[in-house]
């Protein structure tokens, strides 16, 4: 994932989606003075981007008419069923599975839809490679060109599925809470705008402004604003681990097989002991050192991307995508959360908003 060709592909995919799907959709929304749910828009955008990066197929879920895409629905149903398995006694979901009812019924159906979609993409790609056609440098191509990677459809399907699941809801959650934080902290938005004004940009044929990753790399305050929203609203709020064998934790607690350990990344992000008295405030400045550079916080303190051997492999990819999307949106448009809209977390594996994020958009005129 850190190969140069893949990083270039990430930037190109994100730029294409911003220019050809996100900007036209937002411009249309402004024209019709519509209220939209930003959470839904980000979820569609990151789903399309994840599918292109995984196996080169764009399901087009972020189109003008916001279509229902069965594969996207299947991914949502799977996530809801897995959360329900995690949060109820094992005997209950096993019984539901046996009877083929409830969330387990949805899960079984979702699996058929999801497997079919991914397997079709794998078979198409294998055929294209056999025919010597030009192929895009996505995850699937990189697996198929590596002789050490098994190339059975099942192995590839499971890997691509985890790649897709790991990247989709996390990136969209990160973006959604970032925009919520900005809506509550207008000075931060102003400071980001002033930094963006100093960055080189590209003008699209429709006269809108976009940014490439290299142009955003030097913007310290912008990155600090993202880290701060990831601290307060980590897209994966809880990290679950199952105990394999008897052990003694450093704190003196004995764990036994079949116990679960849940680390609340969400709670850690707002602990006074860890972040100080102003731990509940959204304050990008805490990430900026006296020299004006981005302050490094150890991963066992800032755990949004996990720590240790299972650290997130997509951290750089996610930050690249989120910054490109947010910079373009903030520079070209103003967002206002609809009055009376209640923002609260939903019960799910990723930190979603229960009621979405309903906003009204205007074109930004004073830049
Ligand atoms: C804001 C966005 C993201 C956040 C906050 C995030 C966070 C995390 C966290 C907390 C874990 C540890 C999960 C666990 O062990 O239980 C993880 C693992 C992982 N993430 Fe991310 N992630 C993000 C985006 C992505 C993206 C875009 C990708 C790439 C498609 C990705 C790929 C992975 C993979 C492959 C793992 C498993 C690593 C392993 O177990 O060895 N993530 N991520």
mmCIF file of C-alpha atoms and ligand atoms in Angstrom:
data_model
loop_
_atom_site.group_PDB
_atom_site.id
_atom_site.type_symbol
_atom_site.label_atom_id
_atom_site.label_comp_id
_atom_site.label_asym_id
_atom_site.label_seq_id
_atom_site.Cartn_x
_atom_site.Cartn_y
_atom_site.Cartn_z
ATOM 1 C CA UNK A 1 0.000 0.000 0.000
ATOM 2 C CA UNK A 2 2.957 2.319 0.337
ATOM 3 C CA UNK A 3 4.247 1.574 -3.186
ATOM 4 C CA UNK A 4 4.647 4.697 -5.291
ATOM 5 C CA UNK A 5 2.393 3.396 -8.089
ATOM 6 C CA UNK A 6 -0.423 2.635 -5.609
ATOM 7 C CA UNK A 7 -0.109 6.053 -3.915
ATOM 8 C CA UNK A 8 -0.329 7.724 -7.332
ATOM 9 C CA UNK A 9 -3.384 5.604 -8.102
ATOM 10 C CA UNK A 10 -5.016 6.670 -4.799
ATOM 11 C CA UNK A 11 -4.475 10.348 -5.635
ATOM 12 C CA UNK A 12 -5.782 9.938 -9.193
ATOM 13 C CA UNK A 13 -8.877 7.969 -8.106
ATOM 14 C CA UNK A 14 -9.706 10.522 -5.420
ATOM 15 C CA UNK A 15 -9.183 13.478 -7.783
ATOM 16 C CA UNK A 16 -11.384 11.848 -10.476
ATOM 17 C CA UNK A 17 -14.184 11.103 -8.020
ATOM 18 C CA UNK A 18 -14.062 14.617 -6.583
ATOM 19 C CA UNK A 19 -14.183 16.219 -10.006
ATOM 20 C CA UNK A 20 -16.666 13.908 -11.717
ATOM 21 C CA UNK A 21 -19.016 12.914 -8.890
ATOM 22 C CA UNK A 22 -18.685 15.000 -5.708
ATOM 23 C CA UNK A 23 -18.419 18.520 -7.185
ATOM 24 C CA UNK A 24 -21.240 18.036 -9.737
ATOM 25 C CA UNK A 25 -23.454 16.614 -6.967
ATOM 26 C CA UNK A 26 -22.758 19.478 -4.560
ATOM 27 C CA UNK A 27 -23.209 22.086 -7.317
ATOM 28 C CA UNK A 28 -26.593 20.587 -8.177
ATOM 29 C CA UNK A 29 -27.569 20.674 -4.501
ATOM 30 C CA UNK A 30 -26.701 24.383 -4.334
ATOM 31 C CA UNK A 31 -28.672 25.107 -7.505
ATOM 32 C CA UNK A 32 -31.806 23.436 -6.117
ATOM 33 C CA UNK A 33 -31.268 24.709 -2.564
ATOM 34 C CA UNK A 34 -31.632 21.150 -1.244
ATOM 35 C CA UNK A 35 -30.863 19.835 2.223
ATOM 36 C CA UNK A 36 -28.582 16.787 2.051
ATOM 37 C CA UNK A 37 -27.264 14.209 4.474
ATOM 38 C CA UNK A 38 -23.475 14.569 4.376
ATOM 39 C CA UNK A 39 -23.024 11.208 6.099
ATOM 40 C CA UNK A 40 -24.802 9.461 3.224
ATOM 41 C CA UNK A 41 -22.775 11.395 0.635
ATOM 42 C CA UNK A 42 -19.447 10.513 2.283
ATOM 43 C CA UNK A 43 -20.471 6.909 2.656
ATOM 44 C CA UNK A 44 -21.288 6.697 -1.076
ATOM 45 C CA UNK A 45 -18.107 8.505 -2.058
ATOM 46 C CA UNK A 46 -15.807 6.323 0.025
ATOM 47 C CA UNK A 47 -17.622 3.172 -1.091
ATOM 48 C CA UNK A 48 -17.014 4.040 -4.764
ATOM 49 C CA UNK A 49 -13.380 4.960 -4.091
ATOM 50 C CA UNK A 50 -12.758 1.774 -2.075
ATOM 51 C CA UNK A 51 -14.233 -0.402 -4.856
ATOM 52 C CA UNK A 52 -12.031 1.261 -7.494
ATOM 53 C CA UNK A 53 -8.919 0.872 -5.342
ATOM 54 C CA UNK A 54 -9.765 -2.733 -4.452
ATOM 55 C CA UNK A 55 -10.790 -4.146 -7.827
ATOM 56 C CA UNK A 56 -11.041 -1.340 -10.347
ATOM 57 C CA UNK A 57 -14.870 -1.259 -10.482
ATOM 58 C CA UNK A 58 -16.832 1.939 -9.840
ATOM 59 C CA UNK A 59 -20.351 1.055 -8.618
ATOM 60 C CA UNK A 60 -21.398 4.706 -9.103
ATOM 61 C CA UNK A 61 -23.253 4.992 -5.813
ATOM 62 C CA UNK A 62 -22.500 8.747 -5.691
ATOM 63 C CA UNK A 63 -24.507 9.802 -8.760
ATOM 64 C CA UNK A 64 -27.030 12.619 -9.105
ATOM 65 C CA UNK A 65 -30.034 10.397 -8.302
ATOM 66 C CA UNK A 66 -28.355 8.640 -5.326
ATOM 67 C CA UNK A 67 -29.205 5.106 -6.498
ATOM 68 C CA UNK A 68 -29.639 2.103 -4.219
ATOM 69 C CA UNK A 69 -26.612 -0.107 -4.953
ATOM 70 C CA UNK A 70 -27.275 -3.706 -3.804
ATOM 71 C CA UNK A 71 -23.578 -4.345 -3.060
ATOM 72 C CA UNK A 72 -23.393 -1.223 -0.841
ATOM 73 C CA UNK A 73 -26.579 -2.318 0.955
ATOM 74 C CA UNK A 74 -25.026 -5.771 1.458
ATOM 75 C CA UNK A 75 -21.933 -4.209 3.083
ATOM 76 C CA UNK A 76 -24.205 -2.181 5.438
ATOM 77 C CA UNK A 77 -26.275 -5.241 6.353
ATOM 78 C CA UNK A 78 -23.119 -7.239 7.064
ATOM 79 C CA UNK A 79 -21.775 -4.542 9.349
ATOM 80 C CA UNK A 80 -25.090 -4.290 11.260
ATOM 81 C CA UNK A 81 -25.271 -8.077 11.696
ATOM 82 C CA UNK A 82 -21.673 -8.311 12.885
ATOM 83 C CA UNK A 83 -22.268 -5.567 15.437
ATOM 84 C CA UNK A 84 -25.304 -7.428 16.678
ATOM 85 C CA UNK A 85 -23.200 -10.608 17.010
ATOM 86 C CA UNK A 86 -20.589 -8.708 19.024
ATOM 87 C CA UNK A 87 -23.100 -7.134 21.345
ATOM 88 C CA UNK A 88 -25.332 -10.109 22.167
ATOM 89 C CA UNK A 89 -24.657 -13.502 23.753
ATOM 90 C CA UNK A 90 -23.203 -15.970 21.232
ATOM 91 C CA UNK A 91 -26.033 -18.425 21.918
ATOM 92 C CA UNK A 92 -28.577 -15.877 20.669
ATOM 93 C CA UNK A 93 -27.059 -15.178 17.264
ATOM 94 C CA UNK A 94 -26.306 -18.864 16.795
ATOM 95 C CA UNK A 95 -29.990 -19.633 17.398
ATOM 96 C CA UNK A 96 -31.060 -16.875 14.955
ATOM 97 C CA UNK A 97 -28.644 -18.318 12.409
ATOM 98 C CA UNK A 98 -30.037 -21.815 12.883
ATOM 99 C CA UNK A 99 -33.596 -20.548 12.414
ATOM 100 C CA UNK A 100 -32.558 -18.256 9.536
ATOM 101 C CA UNK A 101 -34.249 -15.159 10.987
ATOM 102 C CA UNK A 102 -33.451 -11.544 12.021
ATOM 103 C CA UNK A 103 -30.008 -10.055 11.397
ATOM 104 C CA UNK A 104 -28.623 -13.525 10.605
ATOM 105 C CA UNK A 105 -31.068 -13.819 7.694
ATOM 106 C CA UNK A 106 -29.880 -10.401 6.397
ATOM 107 C CA UNK A 107 -26.269 -11.465 6.839
ATOM 108 C CA UNK A 108 -26.740 -14.663 4.803
ATOM 109 C CA UNK A 109 -28.460 -12.724 1.999
ATOM 110 C CA UNK A 110 -25.814 -9.966 2.074
ATOM 111 C CA UNK A 111 -23.078 -12.547 1.775
ATOM 112 C CA UNK A 112 -24.526 -13.950 -1.439
ATOM 113 C CA UNK A 113 -24.793 -10.448 -3.000
ATOM 114 C CA UNK A 114 -21.318 -9.351 -1.812
ATOM 115 C CA UNK A 115 -19.571 -12.584 -2.844
ATOM 116 C CA UNK A 116 -21.143 -12.489 -6.301
ATOM 117 C CA UNK A 117 -20.063 -8.882 -6.895
ATOM 118 C CA UNK A 118 -16.447 -9.447 -5.848
ATOM 119 C CA UNK A 119 -16.040 -12.838 -7.543
ATOM 120 C CA UNK A 120 -17.328 -11.363 -10.834
ATOM 121 C CA UNK A 121 -14.723 -8.584 -10.580
ATOM 122 C CA UNK A 122 -11.974 -11.159 -9.886
ATOM 123 C CA UNK A 123 -12.946 -13.362 -12.813
ATOM 124 C CA UNK A 124 -13.164 -10.410 -15.175
ATOM 125 C CA UNK A 125 -9.697 -9.257 -14.134
ATOM 126 C CA UNK A 126 -8.162 -12.736 -14.489
ATOM 127 C CA UNK A 127 -9.532 -12.891 -18.018
ATOM 128 C CA UNK A 128 -8.205 -9.412 -18.878
ATOM 129 C CA UNK A 129 -4.771 -10.412 -17.588
ATOM 130 C CA UNK A 130 -4.822 -13.623 -19.657
ATOM 131 C CA UNK A 131 -5.668 -11.574 -22.722
ATOM 132 C CA UNK A 132 -2.734 -9.248 -21.939
ATOM 133 C CA UNK A 133 -5.030 -6.205 -21.651
ATOM 134 C CA UNK A 134 -3.911 -3.026 -19.868
ATOM 135 C CA UNK A 135 -5.038 -3.229 -16.239
ATOM 136 C CA UNK A 136 -5.229 -0.597 -13.496
ATOM 137 C CA UNK A 137 -2.789 -0.790 -10.558
ATOM 138 C CA UNK A 138 -5.408 -1.706 -7.907
ATOM 139 C CA UNK A 139 -5.140 -4.197 -5.012
ATOM 140 C CA UNK A 140 -6.485 -7.068 -7.113
ATOM 141 C CA UNK A 141 -3.834 -6.566 -9.813
ATOM 142 C CA UNK A 142 -1.108 -6.438 -7.224
ATOM 143 C CA UNK A 143 -2.300 -9.732 -5.664
ATOM 144 C CA UNK A 144 -2.590 -11.422 -9.069
ATOM 145 C CA UNK A 145 0.881 -10.322 -10.165
ATOM 146 C CA UNK A 146 2.499 -11.622 -6.974
ATOM 147 C CA UNK A 147 3.448 -15.279 -7.320
ATOM 148 C CA UNK A 148 3.600 -15.719 -3.535
ATOM 149 C CA UNK A 149 -0.062 -14.800 -3.107
ATOM 150 C CA UNK A 150 -2.579 -17.660 -3.570
ATOM 151 C CA UNK A 151 -4.843 -16.821 -6.492
ATOM 152 C CA UNK A 152 -7.988 -18.798 -5.616
ATOM 153 C CA UNK A 153 -11.161 -16.744 -5.983
ATOM 154 C CA UNK A 154 -12.034 -17.352 -2.311
ATOM 155 C CA UNK A 155 -8.701 -16.131 -0.953
ATOM 156 C CA UNK A 156 -8.798 -13.030 -3.135
ATOM 157 C CA UNK A 157 -12.442 -12.356 -2.278
ATOM 158 C CA UNK A 158 -11.824 -12.456 1.465
ATOM 159 C CA UNK A 159 -8.800 -10.161 1.241
ATOM 160 C CA UNK A 160 -10.493 -7.639 -1.012
ATOM 161 C CA UNK A 161 -13.554 -7.741 1.198
ATOM 162 C CA UNK A 162 -11.512 -6.839 4.300
ATOM 163 C CA UNK A 163 -9.673 -4.105 2.427
ATOM 164 C CA UNK A 164 -12.994 -2.645 1.310
ATOM 165 C CA UNK A 165 -14.589 -2.904 4.752
ATOM 166 C CA UNK A 166 -11.516 -1.433 6.502
ATOM 167 C CA UNK A 167 -11.452 1.628 4.263
ATOM 168 C CA UNK A 168 -15.042 2.491 3.542
ATOM 169 C CA UNK A 169 -16.928 3.378 6.712
ATOM 170 C CA UNK A 170 -13.819 4.623 8.509
ATOM 171 C CA UNK A 171 -12.973 7.274 5.930
ATOM 172 C CA UNK A 172 -16.557 8.418 5.641
ATOM 173 C CA UNK A 173 -16.931 8.592 9.437
ATOM 174 C CA UNK A 174 -13.678 10.592 9.712
ATOM 175 C CA UNK A 175 -14.971 13.112 7.156
ATOM 176 C CA UNK A 176 -18.431 13.391 8.639
ATOM 177 C CA UNK A 177 -17.253 14.193 12.191
ATOM 178 C CA UNK A 178 -14.638 16.572 10.797
ATOM 179 C CA UNK A 179 -17.384 18.616 9.133
ATOM 180 C CA UNK A 180 -19.427 18.490 12.324
ATOM 181 C CA UNK A 181 -16.423 19.813 14.284
ATOM 182 C CA UNK A 182 -15.951 22.608 11.724
ATOM 183 C CA UNK A 183 -19.618 23.565 11.893
ATOM 184 C CA UNK A 184 -19.204 24.092 15.648
ATOM 185 C CA UNK A 185 -15.870 25.937 15.376
ATOM 186 C CA UNK A 186 -16.046 28.630 12.749
ATOM 187 C CA UNK A 187 -12.606 30.090 13.617
ATOM 188 C CA UNK A 188 -11.031 26.757 12.737
ATOM 189 C CA UNK A 189 -12.742 26.855 9.353
ATOM 190 C CA UNK A 190 -11.402 30.389 8.799
ATOM 191 C CA UNK A 191 -7.860 29.330 9.704
ATOM 192 C CA UNK A 192 -8.064 26.337 7.343
ATOM 193 C CA UNK A 193 -9.281 28.598 4.555
ATOM 194 C CA UNK A 194 -6.428 30.988 5.093
ATOM 195 C CA UNK A 195 -3.946 28.065 4.863
ATOM 196 C CA UNK A 196 -5.654 26.723 1.750
ATOM 197 C CA UNK A 197 -5.367 30.136 0.074
ATOM 198 C CA UNK A 198 -1.583 29.784 0.298
ATOM 199 C CA UNK A 199 -1.565 26.327 -1.344
ATOM 200 C CA UNK A 200 -1.208 25.756 -5.074
ATOM 201 C CA UNK A 201 -4.472 24.562 -6.591
ATOM 202 C CA UNK A 202 -6.004 23.400 -9.841
ATOM 203 C CA UNK A 203 -9.047 24.978 -11.503
ATOM 204 C CA UNK A 204 -11.565 22.513 -12.966
ATOM 205 C CA UNK A 205 -13.293 23.178 -16.332
ATOM 206 C CA UNK A 206 -16.321 24.314 -14.280
ATOM 207 C CA UNK A 207 -14.224 26.902 -12.435
ATOM 208 C CA UNK A 208 -14.033 25.053 -9.097
ATOM 209 C CA UNK A 209 -10.841 24.554 -7.122
ATOM 210 C CA UNK A 210 -9.201 21.195 -6.310
ATOM 211 C CA UNK A 211 -6.003 20.283 -4.461
ATOM 212 C CA UNK A 212 -3.455 17.507 -4.962
ATOM 213 C CA UNK A 213 -1.943 15.626 -1.974
ATOM 214 C CA UNK A 214 1.507 17.211 -2.363
ATOM 215 C CA UNK A 215 -0.077 20.664 -2.179
ATOM 216 C CA UNK A 216 -1.791 19.777 1.111
ATOM 217 C CA UNK A 217 1.209 18.072 2.699
ATOM 218 C CA UNK A 218 2.683 21.301 4.082
ATOM 219 C CA UNK A 219 -0.525 22.597 5.680
ATOM 220 C CA UNK A 220 0.126 22.039 9.375
ATOM 221 C CA UNK A 221 -3.060 23.571 10.795
ATOM 222 C CA UNK A 222 -5.289 21.642 8.356
ATOM 223 C CA UNK A 223 -3.732 18.308 9.380
ATOM 224 C CA UNK A 224 -3.917 19.307 13.065
ATOM 225 C CA UNK A 225 -7.647 19.983 12.627
ATOM 226 C CA UNK A 226 -8.114 16.451 11.269
ATOM 227 C CA UNK A 227 -6.071 14.793 14.039
ATOM 228 C CA UNK A 228 -8.130 16.693 16.599
ATOM 229 C CA UNK A 229 -11.443 15.497 15.193
ATOM 230 C CA UNK A 230 -10.075 11.922 15.001
ATOM 231 C CA UNK A 231 -9.112 12.223 18.690
ATOM 232 C CA UNK A 232 -12.605 13.294 19.753
ATOM 233 C CA UNK A 233 -14.487 11.154 17.215
ATOM 234 C CA UNK A 234 -12.382 8.068 16.377
ATOM 235 C CA UNK A 235 -14.037 6.234 13.431
ATOM 236 C CA UNK A 236 -13.392 2.900 15.169
ATOM 237 C CA UNK A 237 -14.496 3.774 18.712
ATOM 238 C CA UNK A 238 -13.825 0.391 20.305
ATOM 239 C CA UNK A 239 -11.135 -2.161 19.726
ATOM 240 C CA UNK A 240 -12.242 -5.720 20.545
ATOM 241 C CA UNK A 241 -9.828 -8.516 21.246
ATOM 242 C CA UNK A 242 -10.572 -12.105 22.244
ATOM 243 C CA UNK A 243 -8.261 -13.806 24.733
ATOM 244 C CA UNK A 244 -6.588 -16.963 23.374
ATOM 245 C CA UNK A 245 -4.760 -18.187 26.481
ATOM 246 C CA UNK A 246 -4.355 -17.416 30.185
ATOM 247 C CA UNK A 247 -2.252 -14.314 30.733
ATOM 248 C CA UNK A 248 -1.489 -11.598 33.229
ATOM 249 C CA UNK A 249 -1.954 -8.043 31.990
ATOM 250 C CA UNK A 250 0.611 -5.374 33.034
ATOM 251 C CA UNK A 251 -2.028 -3.866 35.354
ATOM 252 C CA UNK A 252 -2.178 -7.151 37.283
ATOM 253 C CA UNK A 253 -5.513 -8.335 35.848
ATOM 254 C CA UNK A 254 -5.740 -12.031 34.951
ATOM 255 C CA UNK A 255 -7.398 -12.890 31.639
ATOM 256 C CA UNK A 256 -8.685 -16.281 30.607
ATOM 257 C CA UNK A 257 -9.632 -17.793 27.224
ATOM 258 C CA UNK A 258 -12.973 -16.678 25.808
ATOM 259 C CA UNK A 259 -12.853 -13.389 27.665
ATOM 260 C CA UNK A 260 -13.157 -10.286 25.536
ATOM 261 C CA UNK A 261 -11.035 -7.206 26.065
ATOM 262 C CA UNK A 262 -12.546 -3.987 24.794
ATOM 263 C CA UNK A 263 -10.338 -0.918 24.584
ATOM 264 C CA UNK A 264 -12.463 2.194 24.243
ATOM 265 C CA UNK A 265 -10.528 4.433 21.863
ATOM 266 C CA UNK A 266 -13.430 6.894 22.151
ATOM 267 C CA UNK A 267 -13.116 7.164 25.940
ATOM 268 C CA UNK A 268 -9.322 7.433 25.732
ATOM 269 C CA UNK A 269 -9.677 10.424 23.407
ATOM 270 C CA UNK A 270 -11.528 12.379 26.080
ATOM 271 C CA UNK A 271 -9.664 11.380 29.236
ATOM 272 C CA UNK A 272 -8.363 14.266 31.302
ATOM 273 C CA UNK A 273 -5.475 12.103 32.526
ATOM 274 C CA UNK A 274 -4.298 11.661 28.942
ATOM 275 C CA UNK A 275 -5.194 14.948 27.211
ATOM 276 C CA UNK A 276 -5.364 17.478 30.040
ATOM 277 C CA UNK A 277 -8.092 19.706 31.438
ATOM 278 C CA UNK A 278 -9.271 20.946 28.053
ATOM 279 C CA UNK A 279 -9.699 17.352 26.809
ATOM 280 C CA UNK A 280 -13.322 17.934 25.785
ATOM 281 C CA UNK A 281 -12.537 20.994 23.652
ATOM 282 C CA UNK A 282 -11.920 20.823 19.916
ATOM 283 C CA UNK A 283 -8.534 22.512 19.745
ATOM 284 C CA UNK A 284 -6.317 21.834 16.695
ATOM 285 C CA UNK A 285 -3.617 24.019 18.343
ATOM 286 C CA UNK A 286 -2.794 21.180 20.764
ATOM 287 C CA UNK A 287 -1.266 19.353 17.760
ATOM 288 C CA UNK A 288 1.079 22.195 16.839
ATOM 289 C CA UNK A 289 4.517 22.469 18.458
ATOM 290 C CA UNK A 290 6.197 25.721 19.510
ATOM 291 C CA UNK A 291 8.239 25.542 16.309
ATOM 292 C CA UNK A 292 5.008 25.506 14.309
ATOM 293 C CA UNK A 293 5.381 21.872 13.194
ATOM 294 C CA UNK A 294 2.888 19.073 13.737
ATOM 295 C CA UNK A 295 3.355 17.592 17.205
ATOM 296 C CA UNK A 296 3.932 13.820 17.242
ATOM 297 C CA UNK A 297 1.716 11.960 19.704
ATOM 298 C CA UNK A 298 2.599 8.305 20.351
ATOM 299 C CA UNK A 299 0.107 5.814 18.913
ATOM 300 C CA UNK A 300 -0.619 4.343 22.381
ATOM 301 C CA UNK A 301 -1.876 7.794 23.385
ATOM 302 C CA UNK A 302 -3.643 8.760 20.139
ATOM 303 C CA UNK A 303 -5.139 5.394 19.266
ATOM 304 C CA UNK A 304 -7.490 6.291 16.384
ATOM 305 C CA UNK A 305 -5.375 4.177 14.011
ATOM 306 C CA UNK A 306 -4.620 1.544 16.667
ATOM 307 C CA UNK A 307 -1.187 0.801 18.061
ATOM 308 C CA UNK A 308 1.299 -2.096 18.019
ATOM 309 C CA UNK A 309 1.523 -4.841 15.427
ATOM 310 C CA UNK A 310 -2.077 -4.407 14.224
ATOM 311 C CA UNK A 311 -1.730 -0.738 13.420
ATOM 312 C CA UNK A 312 -3.951 0.495 10.595
ATOM 313 C CA UNK A 313 -2.320 -0.120 7.217
ATOM 314 C CA UNK A 314 -4.435 2.513 5.509
ATOM 315 C CA UNK A 315 -3.594 5.525 7.704
ATOM 316 C CA UNK A 316 -1.751 7.501 5.022
ATOM 317 C CA UNK A 317 -4.248 6.536 2.370
ATOM 318 C CA UNK A 318 -7.162 7.662 4.557
ATOM 319 C CA UNK A 319 -5.506 10.972 5.453
ATOM 320 C CA UNK A 320 -4.670 11.662 1.802
ATOM 321 C CA UNK A 321 -8.242 11.014 0.700
ATOM 322 C CA UNK A 322 -9.907 12.870 3.560
ATOM 323 C CA UNK A 323 -7.720 15.956 3.150
ATOM 324 C CA UNK A 324 -8.243 16.129 -0.631
ATOM 325 C CA UNK A 325 -12.016 15.844 -0.208
ATOM 326 C CA UNK A 326 -12.327 18.240 2.736
ATOM 327 C CA UNK A 327 -10.016 20.882 1.206
ATOM 328 C CA UNK A 328 -12.054 20.963 -2.006
ATOM 329 C CA UNK A 329 -15.359 21.123 -0.148
ATOM 330 C CA UNK A 330 -14.331 23.821 2.342
ATOM 331 C CA UNK A 331 -12.725 25.995 -0.340
ATOM 332 C CA UNK A 332 -15.653 25.925 -2.755
ATOM 333 C CA UNK A 333 -18.693 25.712 -0.478
ATOM 334 C CA UNK A 334 -20.096 26.805 2.903
ATOM 335 C CA UNK A 335 -21.951 24.192 4.959
ATOM 336 C CA UNK A 336 -24.560 24.902 7.593
ATOM 337 C CA UNK A 337 -26.098 22.205 9.769
ATOM 338 C CA UNK A 338 -29.902 22.385 9.576
ATOM 339 C CA UNK A 339 -31.339 24.113 12.626
ATOM 340 C CA UNK A 340 -32.625 21.698 15.253
ATOM 341 C CA UNK A 341 -30.769 18.731 13.744
ATOM 342 C CA UNK A 342 -29.637 16.439 16.558
ATOM 343 C CA UNK A 343 -26.176 14.892 16.215
ATOM 344 C CA UNK A 344 -25.575 11.810 18.324
ATOM 345 C CA UNK A 345 -23.595 8.613 17.828
ATOM 346 C CA UNK A 346 -25.315 5.473 16.574
ATOM 347 C CA UNK A 347 -24.646 2.020 17.940
ATOM 348 C CA UNK A 348 -22.416 0.487 15.287
ATOM 349 C CA UNK A 349 -18.903 -0.825 14.671
ATOM 350 C CA UNK A 350 -17.822 2.506 13.193
ATOM 351 C CA UNK A 351 -18.693 5.828 14.788
ATOM 352 C CA UNK A 352 -21.717 6.849 12.726
ATOM 353 C CA UNK A 353 -24.266 9.585 13.364
ATOM 354 C CA UNK A 354 -27.652 8.211 14.344
ATOM 355 C CA UNK A 355 -29.578 10.852 12.373
ATOM 356 C CA UNK A 356 -26.948 11.548 9.721
ATOM 357 C CA UNK A 357 -25.604 15.080 9.214
ATOM 358 C CA UNK A 358 -28.227 17.210 7.503
ATOM 359 C CA UNK A 359 -26.760 20.356 5.955
ATOM 360 C CA UNK A 360 -27.616 23.198 3.620
ATOM 361 C CA UNK A 361 -24.899 24.259 1.171
ATOM 362 C CA UNK A 362 -24.014 27.558 -0.487
ATOM 363 C CA UNK A 363 -21.291 28.376 -2.963
ATOM 364 C CA UNK A 364 -18.476 30.220 -1.173
ATOM 365 C CA UNK A 365 -18.171 33.691 -2.615
ATOM 366 C CA UNK A 366 -15.624 35.503 -0.455
ATOM 367 C CA UNK A 367 -12.336 33.643 -0.702
HETATM 368 C C1 LIG B 1 -9.922 7.465 9.157
HETATM 369 C C2 LIG B 1 -9.749 6.282 8.620
HETATM 370 C C3 LIG B 1 -9.278 5.043 9.330
HETATM 371 C C4 LIG B 1 -9.197 4.771 10.669
HETATM 372 C C5 LIG B 1 -9.534 5.691 11.837
HETATM 373 C C6 LIG B 1 -8.698 3.409 10.800
HETATM 374 C C7 LIG B 1 -8.492 2.776 12.014
HETATM 375 C C8 LIG B 1 -8.058 1.457 12.144
HETATM 376 C C9 LIG B 1 -7.969 0.733 13.395
HETATM 377 C C10 LIG B 1 -8.337 1.286 14.775
HETATM 378 C C11 LIG B 1 -7.505 -0.519 13.125
HETATM 379 C C12 LIG B 1 -7.282 -1.665 14.120
HETATM 380 C C13 LIG B 1 -8.479 -2.582 14.119
HETATM 381 C C14 LIG B 1 -8.309 -3.749 15.064
HETATM 382 O O1 LIG B 1 -7.222 -4.324 15.184
HETATM 383 O O2 LIG B 1 -9.287 -4.131 15.689
HETATM 384 C C15 LIG B 1 -7.292 -0.580 11.686
HETATM 385 C C16 LIG B 1 -6.819 -1.682 11.023
HETATM 386 C C17 LIG B 1 -6.675 -1.757 9.659
HETATM 387 N N1 LIG B 1 -6.943 -0.754 8.744
HETATM 388 FE FE1 LIG B 1 -7.615 1.109 9.157
HETATM 389 N N2 LIG B 1 -8.497 2.891 9.558
HETATM 390 C C18 LIG B 1 -8.824 3.851 8.634
HETATM 391 C C19 LIG B 1 -8.768 3.743 7.254
HETATM 392 C C20 LIG B 1 -8.273 2.663 6.592
HETATM 393 C C21 LIG B 1 -8.146 2.580 5.157
HETATM 394 C C22 LIG B 1 -8.547 3.649 4.142
HETATM 395 C C23 LIG B 1 -7.626 1.355 4.882
HETATM 396 C C24 LIG B 1 -7.282 0.767 3.568
HETATM 397 C C25 LIG B 1 -8.104 0.320 2.778
HETATM 398 C C26 LIG B 1 -7.404 0.670 6.148
HETATM 399 C C27 LIG B 1 -6.880 -0.587 6.280
HETATM 400 C C28 LIG B 1 -6.702 -1.248 7.485
HETATM 401 C C29 LIG B 1 -6.237 -2.622 7.578
HETATM 402 C C30 LIG B 1 -5.862 -3.524 6.412
HETATM 403 C C31 LIG B 1 -6.212 -2.941 8.956
HETATM 404 C C32 LIG B 1 -5.823 -4.260 9.599
HETATM 405 C C33 LIG B 1 -4.375 -4.228 10.030
HETATM 406 C C34 LIG B 1 -3.975 -5.533 10.709
HETATM 407 O O3 LIG B 1 -4.796 -6.116 11.417
HETATM 408 O O4 LIG B 1 -2.825 -5.953 10.543
HETATM 409 N N3 LIG B 1 -7.797 1.505 7.164
HETATM 410 N N4 LIG B 1 -7.636 0.629 11.127
#
